[in-house]
Amino acid sequence: MNVVTALVRSSFLVDAVYVASARDYGLTQQQGQLLCVLMAQPYGMGELGALLGLAKSSLSGLVDRTSARGLVRREPDPRDGRALRVALTREGRALADRFYAETCRRIDRLPSGLDERERAQLADLLGRLVRANEVPVVFMELEDGAPA
């Protein structure tokens, strides 16, 4: 398999796991992504749109639906009194933590056929690819070295 085919097919593989995990937690894939992004910090709508690759109207709808479920809230931006940012609610934080941990467990099982050296090599190569292409931090890495 060449690198293009391998990358595209692996993105479908990870995406399918992410979708299934979100569904098991009563979330859409985009709601799961929103919760994971907000785990790091609250973001303004413009920043969120750029991170998630969503147009303003699509992002507004996503935030509205997620807010209606009590998982996120809009709050004033302390740096700009005219702007709003989106933050997790207490319920949203609890769900995000559970969803994130389970999604990490599921994705960590994908390379189960690789030994530790191969897993480290895969992580190194993919990490270099992500950094070289300046992929935004849309999924945090755990501090304790656990998979993320």
C-alpha positions as semicolon CSV with decimal commas, in nm:
position;residue;x (nm);y (nm);z (nm)
1;M;0,000;0,000;0,000
2;N;0,143;0,340;-0,088
3;V;0,157;0,633;0,154
4;V;-0,143;0,816;0,003
5;T;-0,367;0,512;0,024
6;A;-0,243;0,429;0,374
7;L;-0,303;0,782;0,504
8;V;-0,650;0,814;0,350
9;R;-0,760;0,473;0,468
10;S;-0,618;0,530;0,817
11;S;-0,806;0,861;0,840
12;F;-1,128;0,672;0,758
13;L;-1,039;0,414;1,024
14;V;-0,983;0,674;1,296
15;D;-1,290;0,869;1,185
16;A;-1,509;0,557;1,211
17;V;-1,387;0,491;1,566
18;Y;-1,450;0,855;1,659
19;V;-1,804;0,844;1,513
20;A;-1,887;0,519;1,695
21;S;-1,753;0,654;2,024
22;A;-1,953;0,976;1,986
23;R;-2,269;0,780;1,907
24;D;-2,221;0,566;2,220
25;Y;-2,214;0,886;2,426
26;G;-2,521;1,034;2,258
27;L;-2,316;1,285;2,061
28;T;-2,270;1,365;1,698
29;Q;-1,915;1,348;1,569
30;Q;-1,900;1,729;1,555
31;Q;-2,030;1,762;1,912
32;G;-1,760;1,519;2,026
33;Q;-1,497;1,723;1,843
34;L;-1,628;2,045;1,998
35;L;-1,614;1,899;2,349
36;C;-1,259;1,769;2,294
37;V;-1,138;2,106;2,163
38;L;-1,295;2,290;2,458
39;M;-1,125;2,059;2,709
40;A;-0,809;2,267;2,675
41;Q;-0,974;2,607;2,722
42;P;-1,271;2,821;2,616
43;Y;-1,249;2,964;2,265
44;G;-1,403;3,251;2,076
45;M;-1,632;3,165;1,788
46;G;-1,377;3,271;1,527
47;E;-1,106;3,056;1,684
48;L;-1,343;2,760;1,708
49;G;-1,447;2,796;1,345
50;A;-1,082;2,790;1,237
51;L;-0,994;2,493;1,461
52;L;-1,292;2,285;1,350
53;G;-1,293;2,401;0,989
54;L;-1,654;2,518;1,007
55;A;-1,827;2,816;0,853
56;K;-1,980;3,066;1,095
57;S;-2,338;2,947;1,037
58;S;-2,246;2,580;1,081
59;L;-2,053;2,655;1,399
60;S;-2,337;2,865;1,541
61;G;-2,579;2,577;1,485
62;L;-2,340;2,329;1,644
63;V;-2,288;2,551;1,949
64;D;-2,664;2,616;1,974
65;R;-2,748;2,243;1,970
66;T;-2,470;2,157;2,215
67;S;-2,572;2,445;2,440
68;A;-2,935;2,330;2,436
69;R;-2,812;1,999;2,578
70;G;-2,641;2,187;2,863
71;L;-2,290;2,084;2,756
72;V;-2,147;2,424;2,658
73;R;-2,225;2,786;2,735
74;R;-2,146;3,119;2,578
75;E;-1,970;3,360;2,811
76;P;-1,817;3,707;2,778
77;D;-1,460;3,715;2,653
78;P;-1,247;3,878;2,926
79;R;-1,016;4,023;2,658
80;D;-1,295;4,179;2,450
81;G;-1,619;4,290;2,614
82;R;-1,803;4,277;2,280
83;A;-1,707;3,917;2,203
84;L;-1,827;3,583;2,335
85;R;-1,640;3,263;2,385
86;V;-1,764;2,907;2,425
87;A;-1,682;2,703;2,736
88;L;-1,775;2,364;2,874
89;T;-2,038;2,348;3,147
90;R;-1,982;2,120;3,446
91;E;-2,195;1,854;3,273
92;G;-2,007;1,912;2,947
93;R;-1,669;1,873;3,121
94;A;-1,777;1,544;3,280
95;L;-1,907;1,408;2,949
96;A;-1,601;1,535;2,760
97;D;-1,369;1,362;3,007
98;R;-1,552;1,029;2,972
99;F;-1,585;1,057;2,593
100;Y;-1,219;1,156;2,552
101;A;-1,092;0,870;2,770
102;E;-1,305;0,611;2,589
103;T;-1,211;0,746;2,245
104;C;-0,842;0,729;2,342
105;R;-0,886;0,367;2,455
106;R;-1,054;0,272;2,129
107;I;-0,800;0,444;1,907
108;D;-0,513;0,302;2,112
109;R;-0,636;-0,047;2,022
110;L;-0,606;0,020;1,647
111;P;-0,231;-0,052;1,627
112;S;-0,256;-0,350;1,865
113;G;-0,072;-0,570;1,614
114;L;0,241;-0,356;1,642
115;D;0,512;-0,411;1,901
116;E;0,629;-0,124;2,126
117;R;0,910;-0,022;1,890
118;E;0,673;-0,010;1,592
119;R;0,413;0,187;1,792
120;A;0,681;0,440;1,892
121;Q;0,797;0,466;1,531
122;L;0,438;0,515;1,409
123;A;0,379;0,786;1,672
124;D;0,704;0,959;1,577
125;L;0,628;0,957;1,204
126;L;0,268;1,073;1,246
127;G;0,376;1,338;1,497
128;R;0,629;1,474;1,249
129;L;0,362;1,481;0,978
130;V;0,117;1,666;1,204
131;R;0,377;1,921;1,317
132;A;0,509;1,981;0,964
133;N;0,156;2,055;0,844
134;E;0,077;2,272;1,148
135;V;-0,236;2,078;1,240
136;P;-0,412;2,268;1,521
137;V;-0,448;2,106;1,861
138;V;-0,795;1,960;1,819
139;F;-0,725;1,658;2,037
140;M;-0,508;1,700;2,345
141;E;-0,223;1,475;2,443
142;L;-0,242;1,346;2,797
143;E;0,031;1,471;3,027
144;D;0,106;1,132;3,177
145;G;0,213;0,976;2,849
146;A;-0,112;0,784;2,801
147;P;-0,241;0,766;2,446
148;A;-0,412;1,070;2,299
